[in-house]
Amino acid sequence: MSSKTAGREEAMQIPGDTPLKVVRDTPMSRYTTWRIGGPADYLIRAGTTDELVAAVRWGAGEGLPIYVIGGGSNLLVGDRGIRGLVITARTPGERAEHLLTAEDGGDSVLVSVAAQAPLSWTGRYCSERGWAGMDWGVGLPGAIGGATVNNAGAHGTEQKDHLHSVTLLGHDGAIEIKDAAWVDSRYRMTRLKEMPHPRPWTVLGVQLALPKGDPEELRRQADAHAEYRKATQPTGRCAGSTFTNPPGDFAGRLLEAAGLKDFAVGGVRFSSIHSNFIVNDGTATAADVRELIALARERIRAEFGIDLHPEIEEIGER
Ligand SMILES: Cc1cc2nc3c(=O)[nH]c(=O)nc-3n(C[C@H](O)[C@H](O)[C@H](O)COP(=O)(O)OP(=O)(O)OC[C@H]3O[C@@H](n4cnc5c(N)ncnc54)[C@H](O)[C@@H]3O)c2cc1C
């Protein structure tokens, strides 16, 4: 780094002629939907594949631990922040069109989409063109890379259902294409998510095999999903479902039955609209979230003998 001035954005040239800004000591609360998280030592916003590759190569060259995130919508970042480099791989929908290409295969389409493309935008874009299978993503926050790592899903469909392959950049510099079987996606879990942070690879993009369908019908479905979401989930500072559903039951139902709906600790509470969502009132710390999670797990174990597992991931220092 040319300067060690904390909290100031400074432009620096990344080797490879890709102009990227490295930001020092920026609060991760700006990059998570929970709006929680202490400062990252270094942060680079990588909106394109070239920028993502350049950012990873720079971080690896500097010997920094590398944390690649998308929309930060499934993440709890510790109050003391992140020692190392955070790379945000996300792009707003208005600038995402160049991140997606499609190859016609007769009755199906092979769509290649960069990790930064918003999941919701991808769902809408594909549905409007009559490419079926991604309408479930409309209305969900986050980017394609994060959706693939988490095997996100909704309305009976998951990212794995149409995943053909994943393009990975190893932090040793090698680019590899892995097929969907290698990713080993399960309910909100993948081989990628299982690996501890900081991980030795970055998702550059994915290939999706989408059957052709009726654009009108797909558009209608996408609209219905978005409407359902608005009606049943809280808006604001949250990270979606806190816990995965245990087999044959729903975490939200158990939390409600245990009297935890609307239950608060510090600046967080289980939502009155959806009991499995923890909402930040604007003053919360990561410690508050952890405390509420621990309390809920303890109570559900005591009352129902069930061990709830967090769906959200925790990174950074406590
Ligand atoms: C209001 C709300 C509703 C939600 N509803 C749902 C739902 O219905 N279903 C559901 O499944 N989820 C839901 N979620 C959770 C979340 O939105 C999804 O899981 C989403 O797909 C995560 O994507 P992200 O880009 O935000 O990932 P992040 O939270 O940024 O990251 C998730 C993981 O992926 C890794 N990662 C991200 N991008 C890359 C990359 N390019 N390379 C390597 N690693 C990467 C991160 O390191 C982290 O391990 C909801 C969240 C909110 C806030």
CSV table of C-alpha atoms and ligand atoms in Angstrom, one decimal:
chain,number,residue,atom,x,y,z
A,1,MET,CA,0.0,0.0,0.0
A,2,SER,CA,1.3,3.5,-0.8
A,3,SER,CA,-0.3,4.9,2.3
A,4,LYS,CA,-1.6,3.5,5.6
A,5,THR,CA,-4.2,6.2,6.2
A,6,ALA,CA,-7.1,4.5,7.9
A,7,GLY,CA,-10.7,5.1,6.8
A,8,ARG,CA,-9.8,6.8,3.6
A,9,GLU,CA,-10.4,5.5,0.1
A,10,GLU,CA,-7.4,5.7,-2.1
A,11,ALA,CA,-7.0,4.7,-5.7
A,12,MET,CA,-4.2,2.3,-6.3
A,13,GLN,CA,-3.3,0.5,-9.5
A,14,ILE,CA,-3.6,-3.3,-9.3
A,15,PRO,CA,-1.0,-5.1,-11.4
A,16,GLY,CA,-2.5,-6.1,-14.7
A,17,ASP,CA,-3.8,-2.6,-15.6
A,18,THR,CA,-7.2,-3.0,-14.0
A,19,PRO,CA,-7.9,0.2,-12.1
A,20,LEU,CA,-9.3,-0.9,-8.7
A,21,LYS,CA,-9.6,1.0,-5.4
A,22,VAL,CA,-8.4,-0.6,-2.3
A,23,VAL,CA,-10.2,0.8,0.8
A,24,ARG,CA,-8.6,0.7,4.2
A,25,ASP,CA,-10.5,0.0,7.5
A,26,THR,CA,-14.0,0.3,6.1
A,27,PRO,CA,-16.9,-1.0,8.3
A,28,MET,CA,-18.3,-4.2,7.0
A,29,SER,CA,-21.7,-3.0,8.2
A,30,ARG,CA,-21.9,-1.2,4.9
A,31,TYR,CA,-21.6,-4.5,3.0
A,32,THR,CA,-23.9,-6.8,4.9
A,33,THR,CA,-27.7,-6.8,4.8
A,34,TRP,CA,-27.8,-7.1,8.7
A,35,ARG,CA,-25.8,-3.8,8.7
A,36,ILE,CA,-23.5,-5.3,11.3
A,37,GLY,CA,-19.7,-5.9,11.2
A,38,GLY,CA,-16.5,-4.2,12.2
A,39,PRO,CA,-13.8,-2.9,9.8
A,40,ALA,CA,-12.0,-4.9,7.1
A,41,ASP,CA,-8.3,-4.1,6.9
A,42,TYR,CA,-8.6,-3.9,3.1
A,43,LEU,CA,-11.6,-4.0,0.8
A,44,ILE,CA,-11.9,-4.1,-3.0
A,45,ARG,CA,-15.2,-3.9,-4.9
A,46,ALA,CA,-14.9,-6.1,-7.9
A,47,GLY,CA,-17.8,-5.6,-10.3
A,48,THR,CA,-16.5,-7.6,-13.3
A,49,THR,CA,-14.7,-10.9,-13.8
A,50,ASP,CA,-11.5,-9.1,-14.7
A,51,GLU,CA,-11.7,-7.0,-11.6
A,52,LEU,CA,-12.3,-10.1,-9.5
A,53,VAL,CA,-9.3,-11.9,-10.9
A,54,ALA,CA,-7.1,-8.8,-10.5
A,55,ALA,CA,-8.3,-8.3,-6.9
A,56,VAL,CA,-7.6,-11.9,-5.9
A,57,ARG,CA,-4.2,-11.9,-7.6
A,58,TRP,CA,-3.3,-8.7,-5.8
A,59,GLY,CA,-4.4,-10.0,-2.4
A,60,ALA,CA,-2.6,-13.3,-2.9
A,61,GLY,CA,0.5,-11.5,-4.0
A,62,GLU,CA,0.4,-9.4,-0.8
A,63,GLY,CA,0.0,-12.6,1.2
A,64,LEU,CA,-3.4,-11.4,2.6
A,65,PRO,CA,-6.1,-13.7,3.9
A,66,ILE,CA,-8.8,-13.3,1.2
A,67,TYR,CA,-12.6,-13.2,2.0
A,68,VAL,CA,-14.8,-13.0,-1.1
A,69,ILE,CA,-18.4,-12.1,-0.5
A,70,GLY,CA,-21.5,-11.3,-2.6
A,71,GLY,CA,-24.4,-9.3,-1.3
A,72,GLY,CA,-23.5,-10.1,2.4
A,73,SER,CA,-27.1,-11.3,2.9
A,74,ASN,CA,-26.2,-14.6,4.6
A,75,LEU,CA,-23.3,-13.3,6.7
A,76,LEU,CA,-22.6,-12.2,10.3
A,77,VAL,CA,-19.4,-10.3,10.4
A,78,GLY,CA,-17.7,-10.0,13.9
A,79,ASP,CA,-17.6,-6.7,15.7
A,80,ARG,CA,-13.8,-6.5,15.5
A,81,GLY,CA,-14.0,-6.9,11.7
A,82,ILE,CA,-11.8,-8.8,9.3
A,83,ARG,CA,-8.0,-9.1,9.2
A,84,GLY,CA,-7.1,-9.3,5.6
A,85,LEU,CA,-8.7,-8.5,2.3
A,86,VAL,CA,-12.5,-8.5,1.6
A,87,ILE,CA,-13.5,-8.6,-2.0
A,88,THR,CA,-17.2,-7.8,-2.7
A,89,ALA,CA,-18.3,-9.6,-5.9
A,90,ARG,CA,-21.5,-8.0,-6.8
A,91,THR,CA,-22.9,-5.6,-9.4
A,92,PRO,CA,-26.3,-3.8,-9.5
A,93,GLY,CA,-28.8,-5.2,-11.9
A,94,GLU,CA,-28.6,-2.1,-14.1
A,95,ARG,CA,-25.0,-3.0,-14.9
A,96,ALA,CA,-25.3,-6.8,-15.0
A,97,GLU,CA,-26.3,-7.5,-18.6
A,98,HIS,CA,-22.8,-7.9,-19.8
A,99,LEU,CA,-22.2,-10.5,-17.1
A,100,LEU,CA,-24.6,-13.1,-18.7
A,101,THR,CA,-24.3,-15.0,-22.0
A,102,ALA,CA,-26.5,-17.7,-23.4
A,103,GLU,CA,-26.0,-20.6,-25.8
A,104,ASP,CA,-29.1,-22.0,-27.5
A,105,GLY,CA,-29.3,-25.8,-27.2
A,106,GLY,CA,-32.6,-26.4,-28.9
A,107,ASP,CA,-35.1,-27.1,-26.1
A,108,SER,CA,-32.7,-25.7,-23.5
A,109,VAL,CA,-30.3,-22.9,-23.0
A,110,LEU,CA,-26.8,-23.0,-21.4
A,111,VAL,CA,-26.5,-19.7,-19.5
A,112,SER,CA,-23.1,-18.5,-18.3
A,113,VAL,CA,-23.4,-15.9,-15.6
A,114,ALA,CA,-20.7,-14.1,-13.6
A,115,ALA,CA,-20.6,-14.4,-9.8
A,116,GLN,CA,-21.5,-10.7,-9.4
A,117,ALA,CA,-24.8,-10.8,-11.2
A,118,PRO,CA,-27.7,-10.3,-8.7
A,119,LEU,CA,-29.7,-13.5,-8.1
A,120,SER,CA,-33.0,-11.6,-8.4
A,121,TRP,CA,-31.9,-9.9,-11.7
A,122,THR,CA,-30.8,-13.3,-13.1
A,123,GLY,CA,-34.1,-14.8,-12.2
A,124,ARG,CA,-36.0,-12.0,-13.9
A,125,TYR,CA,-33.8,-11.8,-17.0
A,126,CYS,CA,-34.0,-15.6,-17.6
A,127,SER,CA,-37.8,-15.8,-16.9
A,128,GLU,CA,-38.5,-12.9,-19.4
A,129,ARG,CA,-36.7,-14.8,-22.1
A,130,GLY,CA,-38.6,-18.0,-21.5
A,131,TRP,CA,-35.6,-19.8,-19.9
A,132,ALA,CA,-37.2,-21.8,-17.0
A,133,GLY,CA,-35.7,-22.7,-13.6
A,134,MET,CA,-34.5,-19.4,-12.1
A,135,ASP,CA,-37.8,-17.7,-11.3
A,136,TRP,CA,-37.5,-18.7,-7.7
A,137,GLY,CA,-34.6,-16.2,-7.3
A,138,VAL,CA,-36.8,-13.2,-8.0
A,139,GLY,CA,-37.0,-11.0,-4.9
A,140,LEU,CA,-34.1,-12.7,-3.1
A,141,PRO,CA,-31.1,-10.5,-2.2
A,142,GLY,CA,-27.5,-11.5,-3.0
A,143,ALA,CA,-25.5,-12.5,-6.0
A,144,ILE,CA,-25.1,-15.7,-8.1
A,145,GLY,CA,-21.7,-16.5,-6.4
A,146,GLY,CA,-23.2,-16.4,-2.9
A,147,ALA,CA,-26.4,-18.3,-4.1
A,148,THR,CA,-24.1,-21.1,-5.4
A,149,VAL,CA,-21.9,-21.3,-2.3
A,150,ASN,CA,-25.0,-21.5,-0.1
A,151,ASN,CA,-27.2,-23.5,-2.5
A,152,ALA,CA,-29.9,-20.9,-2.0
A,153,GLY,CA,-33.5,-21.9,-2.9
A,154,ALA,CA,-37.1,-20.9,-2.6
A,155,HIS,CA,-40.6,-22.1,-3.7
A,156,GLY,CA,-39.4,-25.7,-4.1
A,157,THR,CA,-36.4,-25.0,-6.3
A,158,GLU,CA,-32.7,-24.6,-5.4
A,159,GLN,CA,-29.6,-23.3,-7.1
A,160,LYS,CA,-28.4,-26.9,-7.6
A,161,ASP,CA,-31.4,-27.9,-9.7
A,162,HIS,CA,-30.1,-26.2,-12.8
A,163,LEU,CA,-26.4,-25.9,-12.0
A,164,HIS,CA,-24.3,-27.3,-14.8
A,165,SER,CA,-20.8,-26.2,-13.6
A,166,VAL,CA,-18.9,-23.7,-11.7
A,167,THR,CA,-15.8,-21.7,-12.7
A,168,LEU,CA,-13.3,-21.3,-9.8
A,169,LEU,CA,-10.2,-19.2,-9.5
A,170,GLY,CA,-7.8,-20.9,-7.1
A,171,HIS,CA,-5.9,-18.4,-5.0
A,172,ASP,CA,-2.7,-20.0,-6.4
A,173,GLY,CA,-3.8,-18.5,-9.8
A,174,ALA,CA,-5.3,-21.5,-11.6
A,175,ILE,CA,-8.8,-21.3,-13.2
A,176,GLU,CA,-10.8,-24.5,-13.1
A,177,ILE,CA,-14.3,-25.6,-14.2
A,178,LYS,CA,-15.9,-28.0,-11.8
A,179,ASP,CA,-19.1,-29.9,-12.7
A,180,ALA,CA,-22.2,-29.6,-10.5
A,181,ALA,CA,-21.6,-33.1,-8.9
A,182,TRP,CA,-18.3,-31.8,-7.6
A,183,VAL,CA,-20.1,-28.9,-5.8
A,184,ASP,CA,-22.1,-31.5,-3.9
A,185,SER,CA,-25.0,-29.2,-3.1
A,186,ARG,CA,-27.5,-30.1,-0.4
A,187,TYR,CA,-30.1,-28.2,1.5
A,188,ARG,CA,-28.3,-24.8,2.1
A,189,MET,CA,-24.9,-26.5,2.0
A,190,THR,CA,-22.2,-27.3,-0.6
A,191,ARG,CA,-18.7,-28.5,-0.7
A,192,LEU,CA,-17.8,-24.8,-1.1
A,193,LYS,CA,-19.6,-23.7,2.0
A,194,GLU,CA,-18.2,-26.5,4.1
A,195,MET,CA,-14.6,-25.1,3.8
A,196,PRO,CA,-13.5,-22.8,6.5
A,197,HIS,CA,-12.7,-19.2,5.8
A,198,PRO,CA,-10.5,-17.8,4.4
A,199,ARG,CA,-10.9,-20.1,1.5
A,200,PRO,CA,-8.4,-20.9,-1.2
A,201,TRP,CA,-10.6,-20.2,-4.2
A,202,THR,CA,-13.2,-17.7,-5.6
A,203,VAL,CA,-16.3,-18.4,-7.7
A,204,LEU,CA,-15.9,-16.5,-10.9
A,205,GLY,CA,-19.1,-17.6,-12.5
A,206,VAL,CA,-21.5,-20.5,-13.1
A,207,GLN,CA,-23.1,-22.2,-16.0
A,208,LEU,CA,-26.9,-23.0,-15.7
A,209,ALA,CA,-28.7,-25.5,-17.9
A,210,LEU,CA,-32.2,-24.1,-18.3
A,211,PRO,CA,-35.1,-25.7,-20.1
A,212,LYS,CA,-37.2,-23.5,-22.4
A,213,GLY,CA,-40.6,-22.5,-21.1
A,214,ASP,CA,-43.4,-20.0,-21.7
A,215,PRO,CA,-42.1,-16.4,-21.0
A,216,GLU,CA,-45.6,-15.2,-20.0
A,217,GLU,CA,-46.1,-18.0,-17.5
A,218,LEU,CA,-42.6,-17.6,-16.1
A,219,ARG,CA,-43.0,-13.9,-15.7
A,220,ARG,CA,-46.3,-14.5,-13.9
A,221,GLN,CA,-44.6,-17.0,-11.5
A,222,ALA,CA,-41.7,-14.6,-10.9
A,223,ASP,CA,-44.1,-11.8,-10.0
A,224,ALA,CA,-46.1,-14.1,-7.7
A,225,HIS,CA,-42.9,-15.2,-5.9
A,226,ALA,CA,-41.9,-11.5,-5.4
A,227,GLU,CA,-45.3,-10.7,-4.0
A,228,TYR,CA,-45.4,-13.6,-1.7
A,229,ARG,CA,-42.0,-12.6,-0.3
A,230,LYS,CA,-43.2,-9.0,0.3
A,231,ALA,CA,-46.2,-10.3,2.2
A,232,THR,CA,-44.5,-12.9,4.4
A,233,GLN,CA,-41.0,-11.5,5.2
A,234,PRO,CA,-39.7,-8.5,7.1
A,235,THR,CA,-37.8,-5.8,5.1
A,236,GLY,CA,-34.9,-4.0,6.5
A,237,ARG,CA,-31.8,-5.1,8.4
A,238,CYS,CA,-31.8,-8.9,8.4
A,239,ALA,CA,-30.1,-11.9,6.8
A,240,GLY,CA,-33.0,-14.2,5.9
A,241,SER,CA,-33.5,-17.4,7.8
A,242,THR,CA,-31.2,-17.7,10.8
A,243,PHE,CA,-31.5,-21.5,11.1
A,244,THR,CA,-32.0,-24.3,8.6
A,245,ASN,CA,-35.2,-26.2,9.0
A,246,PRO,CA,-34.8,-29.5,10.9
A,247,PRO,CA,-36.1,-32.6,9.1
A,248,GLY,CA,-39.9,-32.7,9.0
A,249,ASP,CA,-40.3,-29.3,10.8
A,250,PHE,CA,-39.8,-25.6,10.4
A,251,ALA,CA,-37.3,-23.6,12.5
A,252,GLY,CA,-39.8,-20.7,12.5
A,253,ARG,CA,-42.6,-22.9,13.9
A,254,LEU,CA,-40.3,-24.2,16.7
A,255,LEU,CA,-39.1,-20.7,17.6
A,256,GLU,CA,-42.7,-19.4,17.8
A,257,ALA,CA,-43.8,-22.4,19.8
A,258,ALA,CA,-41.0,-21.7,22.3
A,259,GLY,CA,-42.3,-18.1,22.7
A,260,LEU,CA,-39.4,-16.5,20.9
A,261,LYS,CA,-41.3,-14.6,18.2
A,262,ASP,CA,-40.5,-11.0,18.8
A,263,PHE,CA,-38.1,-11.9,21.5
A,264,ALA,CA,-35.2,-9.4,21.8
A,265,VAL,CA,-31.6,-9.3,23.0
A,266,GLY,CA,-29.8,-6.0,22.8
A,267,GLY,CA,-30.5,-4.5,19.4
A,268,VAL,CA,-31.9,-7.7,17.7
A,269,ARG,CA,-35.1,-9.6,17.9
A,270,PHE,CA,-36.8,-12.5,16.1
A,271,SER,CA,-39.2,-10.9,13.7
A,272,SER,CA,-42.9,-10.7,14.5
A,273,ILE,CA,-43.5,-11.3,10.7
A,274,HIS,CA,-41.2,-14.3,10.3
A,275,SER,CA,-39.9,-15.9,13.5
A,276,ASN,CA,-36.8,-17.4,11.9
A,277,PHE,CA,-35.5,-13.9,10.7
A,278,ILE,CA,-33.4,-11.9,13.2
A,279,VAL,CA,-33.9,-8.1,12.7
A,280,ASN,CA,-31.4,-5.4,13.7
A,281,ASP,CA,-33.1,-2.3,15.1
A,282,GLY,CA,-30.2,-0.2,13.9
A,283,THR,CA,-28.1,-0.4,17.1
A,284,ALA,CA,-27.2,-4.2,17.1
A,285,THR,CA,-23.8,-5.7,17.4
A,286,ALA,CA,-22.7,-9.2,16.2
A,287,ALA,CA,-22.4,-10.1,19.9
A,288,ASP,CA,-26.2,-9.5,20.2
A,289,VAL,CA,-26.9,-11.8,17.3
A,290,ARG,CA,-24.7,-14.5,18.7
A,291,GLU,CA,-26.3,-14.2,22.1
A,292,LEU,CA,-29.8,-14.5,20.6
A,293,ILE,CA,-28.8,-17.5,18.5
A,294,ALA,CA,-27.2,-19.3,21.5
A,295,LEU,CA,-30.3,-18.6,23.6
A,296,ALA,CA,-32.7,-19.9,20.9
A,297,ARG,CA,-30.6,-23.0,20.3
A,298,GLU,CA,-30.6,-23.7,24.1
A,299,ARG,CA,-34.3,-23.2,24.5
A,300,ILE,CA,-35.3,-25.3,21.4
A,301,ARG,CA,-32.9,-28.1,22.6
A,302,ALA,CA,-34.5,-28.0,26.1
A,303,GLU,CA,-38.1,-27.8,25.0
A,304,PHE,CA,-38.1,-30.1,21.9
A,305,GLY,CA,-34.8,-32.0,22.0
A,306,ILE,CA,-33.9,-30.6,18.6
A,307,ASP,CA,-30.6,-29.0,17.7
A,308,LEU,CA,-31.1,-26.1,15.3
A,309,HIS,CA,-28.2,-25.3,13.0
A,310,PRO,CA,-27.4,-21.8,11.8
A,311,GLU,CA,-27.9,-21.3,8.0
A,312,ILE,CA,-26.0,-18.0,8.3
A,313,GLU,CA,-22.2,-18.0,8.2
A,314,GLU,CA,-20.0,-16.1,10.7
A,315,ILE,CA,-16.7,-14.5,9.6
A,316,GLY,CA,-14.2,-12.1,11.1
A,317,GLU,CA,-13.1,-11.4,14.7
A,318,ARG,CA,-15.5,-11.4,17.6
B,1,LIG,C1,-34.7,-10.8,3.3
B,1,LIG,C2,-33.9,-12.0,3.0
B,1,LIG,C3,-34.5,-13.1,2.5
B,1,LIG,C4,-33.8,-14.3,2.1
B,1,LIG,N1,-34.5,-15.4,1.6
B,1,LIG,C5,-33.8,-16.5,1.3
B,1,LIG,C6,-34.5,-17.6,0.7
B,1,LIG,O1,-35.7,-17.6,0.5
B,1,LIG,N2,-33.7,-18.7,0.4
B,1,LIG,C7,-32.4,-18.7,0.6
B,1,LIG,O2,-31.7,-19.8,0.3
B,1,LIG,N3,-31.7,-17.7,1.1
B,1,LIG,C8,-32.4,-16.6,1.5
B,1,LIG,N4,-31.7,-15.5,2.0
B,1,LIG,C9,-30.3,-15.6,2.3
B,1,LIG,C10,-29.4,-15.1,1.2
B,1,LIG,O3,-30.0,-14.0,0.5
B,1,LIG,C11,-29.1,-16.1,0.1
B,1,LIG,O4,-28.5,-17.3,0.6
B,1,LIG,C12,-28.1,-15.6,-1.0
B,1,LIG,O5,-28.1,-16.4,-2.0
B,1,LIG,C13,-26.7,-15.3,-0.4
B,1,LIG,O6,-26.0,-14.6,-1.5
B,1,LIG,P1,-25.0,-13.4,-1.1
B,1,LIG,O7,-24.4,-13.0,-2.4
B,1,LIG,O8,-25.6,-12.4,-0.3
B,1,LIG,O9,-23.9,-14.2,-0.3
B,1,LIG,P2,-23.0,-13.7,0.9
B,1,LIG,O10,-23.8,-13.6,2.1
B,1,LIG,O11,-22.2,-12.5,0.5
B,1,LIG,O12,-22.0,-14.9,1.0
B,1,LIG,C14,-22.5,-16.2,1.3
B,1,LIG,C15,-21.3,-17.2,1.2
B,1,LIG,O13,-20.8,-17.2,-0.2
B,1,LIG,C16,-19.5,-16.9,-0.3
B,1,LIG,N5,-19.3,-16.2,-1.5
B,1,LIG,C17,-20.1,-15.2,-2.1
B,1,LIG,N6,-19.7,-14.9,-3.3
B,1,LIG,C18,-18.6,-15.6,-3.6
B,1,LIG,C19,-17.7,-15.7,-4.6
B,1,LIG,N7,-17.9,-15.0,-5.8
B,1,LIG,N8,-16.6,-16.6,-4.5
B,1,LIG,C20,-16.5,-17.3,-3.4
B,1,LIG,N9,-17.3,-17.3,-2.4
B,1,LIG,C21,-18.3,-16.4,-2.4
B,1,LIG,C22,-19.2,-16.0,1.0
B,1,LIG,O14,-17.8,-16.1,1.3
B,1,LIG,C23,-20.0,-16.8,2.0
B,1,LIG,O15,-19.4,-17.9,2.4
B,1,LIG,C24,-32.4,-14.4,2.4
B,1,LIG,C25,-31.8,-13.2,2.9
B,1,LIG,C26,-32.5,-12.1,3.2
B,1,LIG,C27,-31.8,-10.9,3.7
